[in-house]
Short mmCIF file of C-alpha atoms in Angstrom, two decimals:
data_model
loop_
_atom_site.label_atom_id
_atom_site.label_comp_id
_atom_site.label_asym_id
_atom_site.label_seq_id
_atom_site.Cartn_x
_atom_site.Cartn_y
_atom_site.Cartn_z
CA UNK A 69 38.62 -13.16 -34.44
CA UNK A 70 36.63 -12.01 -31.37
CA UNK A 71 35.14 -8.68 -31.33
CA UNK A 72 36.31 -6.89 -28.39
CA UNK A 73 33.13 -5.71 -26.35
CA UNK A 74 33.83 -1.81 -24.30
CA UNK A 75 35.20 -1.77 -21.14
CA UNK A 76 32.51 -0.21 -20.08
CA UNK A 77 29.97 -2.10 -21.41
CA UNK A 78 31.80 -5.18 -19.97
CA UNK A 79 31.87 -3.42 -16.77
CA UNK A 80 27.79 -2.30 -16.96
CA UNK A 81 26.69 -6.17 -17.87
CA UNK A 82 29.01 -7.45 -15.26
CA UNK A 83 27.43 -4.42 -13.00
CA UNK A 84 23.63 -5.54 -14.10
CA UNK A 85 24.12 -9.50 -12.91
CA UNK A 86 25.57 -8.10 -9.90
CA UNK A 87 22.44 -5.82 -8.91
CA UNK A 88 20.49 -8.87 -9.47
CA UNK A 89 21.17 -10.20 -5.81
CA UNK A 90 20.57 -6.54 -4.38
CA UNK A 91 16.72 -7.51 -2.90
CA UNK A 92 14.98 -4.31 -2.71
CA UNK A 93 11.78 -3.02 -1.93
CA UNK A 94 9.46 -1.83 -4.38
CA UNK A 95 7.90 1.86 -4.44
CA UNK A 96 5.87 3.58 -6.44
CA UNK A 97 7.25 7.57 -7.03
CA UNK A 98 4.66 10.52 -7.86
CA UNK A 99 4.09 13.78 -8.28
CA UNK A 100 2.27 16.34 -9.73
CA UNK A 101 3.49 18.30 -12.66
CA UNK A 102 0.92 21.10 -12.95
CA UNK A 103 -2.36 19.54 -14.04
CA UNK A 104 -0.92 16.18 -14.96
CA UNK A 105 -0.11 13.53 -12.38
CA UNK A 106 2.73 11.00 -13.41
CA UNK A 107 3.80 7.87 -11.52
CA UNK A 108 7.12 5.64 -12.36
CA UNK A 109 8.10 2.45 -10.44
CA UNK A 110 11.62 2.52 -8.48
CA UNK A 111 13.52 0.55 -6.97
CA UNK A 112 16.71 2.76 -6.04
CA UNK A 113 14.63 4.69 -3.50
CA UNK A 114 16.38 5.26 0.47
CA UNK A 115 16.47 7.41 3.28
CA UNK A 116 19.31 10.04 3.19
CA UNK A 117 19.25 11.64 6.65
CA UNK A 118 16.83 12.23 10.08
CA UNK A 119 18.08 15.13 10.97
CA UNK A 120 16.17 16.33 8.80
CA UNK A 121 13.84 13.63 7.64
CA UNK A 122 15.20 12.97 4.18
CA UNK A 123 14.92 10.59 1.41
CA UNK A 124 16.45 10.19 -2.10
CA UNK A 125 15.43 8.57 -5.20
CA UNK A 126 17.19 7.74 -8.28
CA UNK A 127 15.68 8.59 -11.72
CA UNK A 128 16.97 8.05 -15.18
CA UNK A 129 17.30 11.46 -17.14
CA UNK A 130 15.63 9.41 -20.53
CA UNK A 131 11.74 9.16 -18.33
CA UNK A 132 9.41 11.51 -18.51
CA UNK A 133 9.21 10.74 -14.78
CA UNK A 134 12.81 13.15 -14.93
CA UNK A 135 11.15 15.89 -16.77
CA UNK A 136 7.90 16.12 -14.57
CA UNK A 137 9.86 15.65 -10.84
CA UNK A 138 12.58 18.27 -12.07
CA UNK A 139 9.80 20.59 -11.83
CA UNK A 140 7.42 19.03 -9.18
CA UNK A 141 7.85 20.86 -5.79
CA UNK A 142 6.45 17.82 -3.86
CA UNK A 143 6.83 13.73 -4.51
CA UNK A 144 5.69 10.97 -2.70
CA UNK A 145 7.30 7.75 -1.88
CA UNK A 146 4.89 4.10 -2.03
CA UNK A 147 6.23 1.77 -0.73
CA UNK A 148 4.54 -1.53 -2.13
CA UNK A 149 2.60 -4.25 -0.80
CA UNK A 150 3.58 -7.85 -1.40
CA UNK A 151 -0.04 -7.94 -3.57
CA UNK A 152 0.92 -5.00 -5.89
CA UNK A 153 2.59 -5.78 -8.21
CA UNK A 154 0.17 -4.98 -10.70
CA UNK A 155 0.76 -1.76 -9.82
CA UNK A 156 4.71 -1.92 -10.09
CA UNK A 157 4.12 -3.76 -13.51
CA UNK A 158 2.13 -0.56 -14.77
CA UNK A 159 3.88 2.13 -13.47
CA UNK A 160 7.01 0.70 -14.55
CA UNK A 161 6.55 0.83 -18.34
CA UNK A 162 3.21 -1.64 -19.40
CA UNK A 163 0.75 1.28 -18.57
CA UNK A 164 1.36 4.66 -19.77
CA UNK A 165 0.52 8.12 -18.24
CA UNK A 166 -2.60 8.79 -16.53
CA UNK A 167 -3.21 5.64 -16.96
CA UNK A 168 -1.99 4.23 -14.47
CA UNK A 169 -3.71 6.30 -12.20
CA UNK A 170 -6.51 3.30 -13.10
CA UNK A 171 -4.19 1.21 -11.55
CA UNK A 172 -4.91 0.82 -7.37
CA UNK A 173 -6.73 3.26 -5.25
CA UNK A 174 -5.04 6.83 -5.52
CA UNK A 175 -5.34 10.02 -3.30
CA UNK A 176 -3.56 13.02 -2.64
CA UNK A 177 -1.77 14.37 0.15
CA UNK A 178 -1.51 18.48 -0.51
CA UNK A 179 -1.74 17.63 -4.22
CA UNK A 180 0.72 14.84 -4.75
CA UNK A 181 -0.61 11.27 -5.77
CA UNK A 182 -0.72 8.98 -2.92
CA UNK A 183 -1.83 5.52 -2.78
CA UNK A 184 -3.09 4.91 0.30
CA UNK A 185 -3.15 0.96 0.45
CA UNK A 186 0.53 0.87 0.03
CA UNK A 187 3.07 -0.29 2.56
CA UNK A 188 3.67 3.74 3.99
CA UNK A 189 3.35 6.63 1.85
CA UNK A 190 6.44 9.62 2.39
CA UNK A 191 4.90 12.70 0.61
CA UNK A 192 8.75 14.38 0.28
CA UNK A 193 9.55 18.24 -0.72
CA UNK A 194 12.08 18.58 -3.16
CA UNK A 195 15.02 20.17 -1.68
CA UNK A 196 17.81 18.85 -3.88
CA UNK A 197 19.31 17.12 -6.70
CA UNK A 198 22.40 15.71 -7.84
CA UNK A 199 23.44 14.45 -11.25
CA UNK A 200 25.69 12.09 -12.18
CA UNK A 201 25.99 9.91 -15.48
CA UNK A 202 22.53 8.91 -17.03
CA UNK A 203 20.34 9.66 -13.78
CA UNK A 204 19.68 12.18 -11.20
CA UNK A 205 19.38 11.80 -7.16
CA UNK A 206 16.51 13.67 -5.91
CA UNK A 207 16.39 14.51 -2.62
CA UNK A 208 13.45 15.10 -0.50
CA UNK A 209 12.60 16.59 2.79
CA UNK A 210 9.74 13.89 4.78
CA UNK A 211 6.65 16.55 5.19
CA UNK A 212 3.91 13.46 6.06
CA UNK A 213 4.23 10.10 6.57
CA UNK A 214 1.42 7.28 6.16
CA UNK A 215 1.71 3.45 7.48
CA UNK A 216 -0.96 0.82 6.28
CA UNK A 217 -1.47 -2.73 7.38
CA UNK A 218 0.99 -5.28 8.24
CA UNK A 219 4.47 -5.34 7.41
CA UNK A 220 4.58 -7.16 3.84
CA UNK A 221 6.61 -5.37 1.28
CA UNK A 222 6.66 -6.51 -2.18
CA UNK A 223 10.51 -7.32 -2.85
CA UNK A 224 11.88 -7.25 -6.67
CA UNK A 225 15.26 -9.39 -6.83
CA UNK A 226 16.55 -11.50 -9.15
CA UNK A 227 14.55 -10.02 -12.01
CA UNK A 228 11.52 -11.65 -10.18
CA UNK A 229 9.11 -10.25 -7.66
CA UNK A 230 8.79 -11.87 -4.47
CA UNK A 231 7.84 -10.88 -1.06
CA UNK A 232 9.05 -12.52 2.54
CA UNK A 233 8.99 -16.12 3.61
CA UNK A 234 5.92 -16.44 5.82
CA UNK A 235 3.74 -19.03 7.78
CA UNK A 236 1.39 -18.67 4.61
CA UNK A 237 4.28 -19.47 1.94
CA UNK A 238 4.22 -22.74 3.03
CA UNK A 239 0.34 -23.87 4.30
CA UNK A 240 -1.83 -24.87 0.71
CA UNK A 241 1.14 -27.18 -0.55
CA UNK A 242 1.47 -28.72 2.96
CA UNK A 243 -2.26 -28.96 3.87
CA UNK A 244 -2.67 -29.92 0.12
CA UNK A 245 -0.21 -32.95 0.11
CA UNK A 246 -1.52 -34.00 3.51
CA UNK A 247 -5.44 -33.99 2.65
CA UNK A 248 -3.61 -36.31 -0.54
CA UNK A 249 -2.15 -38.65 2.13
CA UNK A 250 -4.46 -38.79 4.03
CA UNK A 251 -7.25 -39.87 0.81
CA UNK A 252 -4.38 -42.22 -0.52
CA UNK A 253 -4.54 -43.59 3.33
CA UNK A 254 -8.36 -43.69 3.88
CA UNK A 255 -8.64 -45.41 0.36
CA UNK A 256 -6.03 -48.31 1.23
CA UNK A 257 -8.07 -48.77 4.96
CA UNK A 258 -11.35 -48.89 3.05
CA UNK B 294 -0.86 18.63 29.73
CA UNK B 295 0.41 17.48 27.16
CA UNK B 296 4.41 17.60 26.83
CA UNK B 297 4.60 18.66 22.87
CA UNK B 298 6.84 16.45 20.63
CA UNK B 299 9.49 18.85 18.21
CA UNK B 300 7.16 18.30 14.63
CA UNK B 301 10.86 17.37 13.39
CA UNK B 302 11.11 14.46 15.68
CA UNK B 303 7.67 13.25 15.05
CA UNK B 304 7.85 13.14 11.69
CA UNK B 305 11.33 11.56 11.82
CA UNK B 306 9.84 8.73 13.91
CA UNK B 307 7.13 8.05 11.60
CA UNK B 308 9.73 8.07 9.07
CA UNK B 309 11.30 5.02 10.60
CA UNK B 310 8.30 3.02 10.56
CA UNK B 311 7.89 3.66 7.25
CA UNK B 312 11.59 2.78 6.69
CA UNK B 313 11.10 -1.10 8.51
CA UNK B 314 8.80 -1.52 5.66
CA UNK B 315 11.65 -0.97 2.69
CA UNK B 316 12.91 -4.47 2.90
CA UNK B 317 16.86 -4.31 1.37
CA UNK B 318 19.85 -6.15 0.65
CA UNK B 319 22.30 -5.89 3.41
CA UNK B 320 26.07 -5.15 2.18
CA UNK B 321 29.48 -4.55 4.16
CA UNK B 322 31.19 -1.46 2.31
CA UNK B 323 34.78 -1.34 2.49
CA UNK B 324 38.03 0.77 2.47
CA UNK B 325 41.68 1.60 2.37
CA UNK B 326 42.62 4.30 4.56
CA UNK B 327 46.57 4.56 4.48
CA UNK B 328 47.37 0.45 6.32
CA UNK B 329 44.25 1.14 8.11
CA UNK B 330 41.34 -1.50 6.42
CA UNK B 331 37.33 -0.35 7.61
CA UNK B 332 34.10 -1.77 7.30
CA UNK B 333 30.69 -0.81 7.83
CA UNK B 334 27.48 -2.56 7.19
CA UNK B 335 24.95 -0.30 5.10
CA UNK B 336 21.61 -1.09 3.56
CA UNK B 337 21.50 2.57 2.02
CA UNK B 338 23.26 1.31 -1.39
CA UNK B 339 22.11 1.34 -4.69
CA UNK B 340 22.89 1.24 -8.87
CA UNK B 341 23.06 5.25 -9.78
CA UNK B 342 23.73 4.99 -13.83
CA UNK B 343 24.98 1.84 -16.10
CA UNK B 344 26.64 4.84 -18.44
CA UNK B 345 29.31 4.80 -16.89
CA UNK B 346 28.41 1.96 -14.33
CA UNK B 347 28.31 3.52 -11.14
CA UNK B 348 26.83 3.04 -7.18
CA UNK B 349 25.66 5.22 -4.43
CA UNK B 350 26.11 4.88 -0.72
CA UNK B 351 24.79 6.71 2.19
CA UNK B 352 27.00 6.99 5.24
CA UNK B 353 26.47 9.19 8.39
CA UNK B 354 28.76 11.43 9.05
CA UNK B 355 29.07 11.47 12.50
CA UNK B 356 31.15 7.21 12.15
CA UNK B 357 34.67 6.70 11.82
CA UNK B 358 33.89 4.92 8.43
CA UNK B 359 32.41 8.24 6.89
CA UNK B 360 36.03 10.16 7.90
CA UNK B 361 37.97 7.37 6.09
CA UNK B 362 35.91 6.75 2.88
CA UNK B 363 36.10 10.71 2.41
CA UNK B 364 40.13 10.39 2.08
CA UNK B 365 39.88 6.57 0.51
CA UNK B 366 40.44 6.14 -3.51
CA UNK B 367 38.45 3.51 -3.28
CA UNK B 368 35.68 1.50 -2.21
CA UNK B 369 33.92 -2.02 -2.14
CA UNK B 370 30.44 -2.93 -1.96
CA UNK B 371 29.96 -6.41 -0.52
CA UNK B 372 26.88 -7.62 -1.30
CA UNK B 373 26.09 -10.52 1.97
CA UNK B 374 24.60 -14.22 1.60
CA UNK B 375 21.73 -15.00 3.83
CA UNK B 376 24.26 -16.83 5.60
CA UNK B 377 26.49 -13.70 7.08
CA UNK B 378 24.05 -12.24 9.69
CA UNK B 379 27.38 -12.46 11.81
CA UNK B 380 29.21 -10.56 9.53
CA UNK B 381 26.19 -7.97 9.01
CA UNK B 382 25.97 -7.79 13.02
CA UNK B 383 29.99 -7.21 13.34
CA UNK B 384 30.32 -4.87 10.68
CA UNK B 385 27.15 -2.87 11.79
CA UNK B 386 28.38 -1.81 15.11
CA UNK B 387 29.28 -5.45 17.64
CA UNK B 388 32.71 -5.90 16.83
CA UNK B 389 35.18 -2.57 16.24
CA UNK B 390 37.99 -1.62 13.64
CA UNK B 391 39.93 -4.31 12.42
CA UNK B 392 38.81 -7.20 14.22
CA UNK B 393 35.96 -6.59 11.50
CA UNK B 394 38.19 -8.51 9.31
CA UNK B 395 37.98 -11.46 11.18
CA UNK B 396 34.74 -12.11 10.55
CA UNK B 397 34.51 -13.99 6.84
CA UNK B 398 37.71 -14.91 4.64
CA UNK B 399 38.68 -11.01 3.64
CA UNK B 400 40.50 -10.65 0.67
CA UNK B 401 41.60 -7.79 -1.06
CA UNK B 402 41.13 -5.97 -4.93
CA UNK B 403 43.70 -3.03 -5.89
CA UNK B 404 43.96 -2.81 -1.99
CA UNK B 405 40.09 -2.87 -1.18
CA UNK B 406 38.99 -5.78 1.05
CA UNK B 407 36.75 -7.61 -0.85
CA UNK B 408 34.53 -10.49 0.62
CA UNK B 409 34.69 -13.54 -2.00
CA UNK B 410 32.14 -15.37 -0.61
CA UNK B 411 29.48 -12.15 -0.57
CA UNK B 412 26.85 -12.51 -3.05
CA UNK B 413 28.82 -9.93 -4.88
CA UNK B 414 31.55 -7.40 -4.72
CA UNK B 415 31.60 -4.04 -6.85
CA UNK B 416 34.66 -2.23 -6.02
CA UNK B 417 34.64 1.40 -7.22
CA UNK B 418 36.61 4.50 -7.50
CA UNK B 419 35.28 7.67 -5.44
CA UNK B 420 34.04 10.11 -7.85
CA UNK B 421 31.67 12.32 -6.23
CA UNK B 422 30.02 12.90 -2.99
CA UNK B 423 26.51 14.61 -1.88
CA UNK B 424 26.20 16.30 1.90
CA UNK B 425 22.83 16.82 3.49
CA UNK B 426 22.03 16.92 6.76
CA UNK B 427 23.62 13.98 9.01
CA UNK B 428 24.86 12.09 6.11
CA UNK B 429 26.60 12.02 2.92
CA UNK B 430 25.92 10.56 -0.38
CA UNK B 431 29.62 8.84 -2.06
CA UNK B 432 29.97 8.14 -5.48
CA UNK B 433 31.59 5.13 -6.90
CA UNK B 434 32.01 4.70 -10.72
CA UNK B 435 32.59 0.64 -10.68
CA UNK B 436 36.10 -0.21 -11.90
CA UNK B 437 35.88 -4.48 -11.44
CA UNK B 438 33.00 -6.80 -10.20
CA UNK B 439 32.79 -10.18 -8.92
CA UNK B 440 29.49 -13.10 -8.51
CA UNK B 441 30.05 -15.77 -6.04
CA UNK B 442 26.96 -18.52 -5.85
CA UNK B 443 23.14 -18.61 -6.60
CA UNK B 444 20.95 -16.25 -5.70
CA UNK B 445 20.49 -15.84 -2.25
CA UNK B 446 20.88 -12.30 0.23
CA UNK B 447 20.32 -11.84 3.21
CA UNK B 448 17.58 -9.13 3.59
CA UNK B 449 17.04 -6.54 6.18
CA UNK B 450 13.09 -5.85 7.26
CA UNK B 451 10.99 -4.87 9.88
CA UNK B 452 14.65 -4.71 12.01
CA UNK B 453 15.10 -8.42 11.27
CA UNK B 454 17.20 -10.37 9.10
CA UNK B 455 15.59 -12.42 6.78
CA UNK B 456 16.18 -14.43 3.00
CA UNK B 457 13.93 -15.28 0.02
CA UNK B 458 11.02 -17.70 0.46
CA UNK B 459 12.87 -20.74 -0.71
CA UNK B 460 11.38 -24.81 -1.09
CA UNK B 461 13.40 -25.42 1.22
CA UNK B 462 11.82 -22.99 4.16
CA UNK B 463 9.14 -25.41 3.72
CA UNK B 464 10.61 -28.67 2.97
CA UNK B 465 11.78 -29.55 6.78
CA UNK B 466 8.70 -29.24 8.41
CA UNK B 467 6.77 -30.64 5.84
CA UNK B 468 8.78 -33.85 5.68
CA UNK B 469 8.78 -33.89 9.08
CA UNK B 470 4.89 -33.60 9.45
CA UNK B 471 4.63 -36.14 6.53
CA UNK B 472 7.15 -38.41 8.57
CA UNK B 473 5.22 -38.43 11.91
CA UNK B 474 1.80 -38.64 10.03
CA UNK B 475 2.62 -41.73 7.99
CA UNK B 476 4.28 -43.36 11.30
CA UNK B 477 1.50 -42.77 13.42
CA UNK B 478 -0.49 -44.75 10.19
CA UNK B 479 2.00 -47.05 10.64
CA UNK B 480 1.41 -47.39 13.92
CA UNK B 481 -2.09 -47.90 13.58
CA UNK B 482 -1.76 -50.47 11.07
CA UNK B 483 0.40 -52.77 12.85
#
C-alpha cells in the first residue's frame, strides 16, 4: 500500500525542483539590531519600484535574521561577487552571528553593515512589510547606493554556485591542452 | 552652473546600476482575462514560502498586464530556456497582445497559458497583492507545476541575455583551435 504524501507537500517538492532553474544572484542582507550586527544570505532579493527607489527581500519568519530586521530601521543589500562565495557559504548558515562579520571586509554606511567589495551595496530604509505563509517581504526605500568593480555577480542555480560564462572560463583548459599538444608534437619532431 | 539632479532621480539611477549587477532568471508570466490571454516578461519573480508553496511577482502598474492579472484567478510563471531570447524579447515589450502567443508552442493549464517547453511552469492562484509606489507585488499560492529538460535558463545581466558557463561554450573554439593547430603540423610534416 503506498502512503499518500500531502498535497501540499507534493506541491512544495514539486515547487523546490522547479526553483532550481530560477538563476539568481546572490546578496548578502544586513542590518543592525541595536548593538549587534547580523548578516543572512538571500537569494529572493529584487527591486520593487523607482518611483521611489525601492527594493524587497524575502525572509523566513524561523531566522533570527526575521527577528533582528523586524526591528532594524535600515538594511543593506550585497550583492555578491563571482569570488564570494565564502561569504554566501557563511552567512547562509556555516558561520554563526558575529561571526561572520570575520568573513570579507565590512563597513558601515550610517550604521548598517556594508561590504564594500561586493558587486553594489543598497543601504535600504525599512518602509514596509508584508506577510504571507512562513516568510515576510520587507520592503525598503534605496537611501545610498555603492557600485564596485566589474560586472561579475556570483549566481546560485541549480543548488550550485556559478557565475557567467567568460573569456576566462575557457583559457587554462585550452592553453593547457595546447602547451600538451604542442610537447606531444615537439617530442615526436625530436 | 550646475543644473541640480532631483536626489530622487539620482539615487534611482544609481539604483539601476546596481540592479544590472543582480543577474536573474528571465520568465514570461501569464493570464486569463475573460477570452483575452496576456503575457509579460518579468525578471522580478521569486519563491515567497514552501508552507503553503507560494511565488511573488512584481508588475508595474502603469502596463496593460498589471490591469488584467489584478481581475485574473490565476497566473503562470514560465520559467525560459536559454534558448527563448525571442520569446523574452516579444513578451517584454516587441511584439503586442496576442500575437505574444505566437511566439513558442502555448498551451494552456485550468485556462492559464502555460509554455511546455519553459524550463518550468508554476501556475498559481492569486491570493494576495502588495502596492507601493509604481508597482505591485501579486501573490500566487502554487496550485500545479511542471519541469521540462536539464538545467539550462536563460539569464538576464548587465542588460544582456546570457546562460550558464557550459563545456560546451568552450568546446567549439577549442576544437577548432586544436583542428587548425594539428593541420598546420600536418602541414609542416608533409
Amino acid at each position: 500500500m503506498q502512503t499518500a504524501v500531502p498535497l501540499n507537500d507534493q506541491l512544495a517538492a514539486q515547487t523546490k525542483v522547479a526553483l532550481r532553474r530560477l538563476a539568481s544572484a546572490v546578496a548578502v542582507v544586513t542590518c543592525r539590531d541595536g548593538q549587534a550586527r547580523h548578516a543572512m544570505t538571500a537569494t529572493a532579493v529584487n527591486a520593487m519600484s523607482m518611483q521611489p527607489p525601492s527594493m524587497i527581500v524575502c525572509v523566513t519568519r524561523a531566522s533570527a535574521f526575521h527577528a533582528a530586521l523586524s526591528r532594524a530601521g535600515s538594511f543593506a543589500i550585497n550583492i555578491l561577487h563571482r569570488g564570494q562565495v565564502q561569504i554566501s557559504q557563511g552567512c547562509g548558515g556555516t558561520v554563526r552571528g558575529e561571526d561572520r562579520f570575520g568573513l570579507g571586509g565590512w563597513s558601515e554606511d550610517h550604521g548598517v553593515p556594508v561590504l564594500p567589495d561586493a558587486q553594489a551595496c543598497i543601504v535600504c530604509v525599512r518602509e514596509g512589510r508584508f506577510d504571507y505563509g512562513s516568510h515576510t517581504i520587507f520592503l525598503g526605500r534605496v537611501t545610498s547606493v555603492a557600485i564596485q568593480g566589474t560586472v561579475d555577480p556570483l549566481i546560485y542555480v541549480d543548488g550550485r554556485y556559478t557565475g557567467l560564462p567568460t573569456d576566462e572560463d575557457c583559457a587554462p583548459p585550452f592553453q593547457s591542452q595546447i602547451d600538451m599538444l604542442c610537447a606531444g608534437f615537439g617530442q615526436s619532431l625530436s
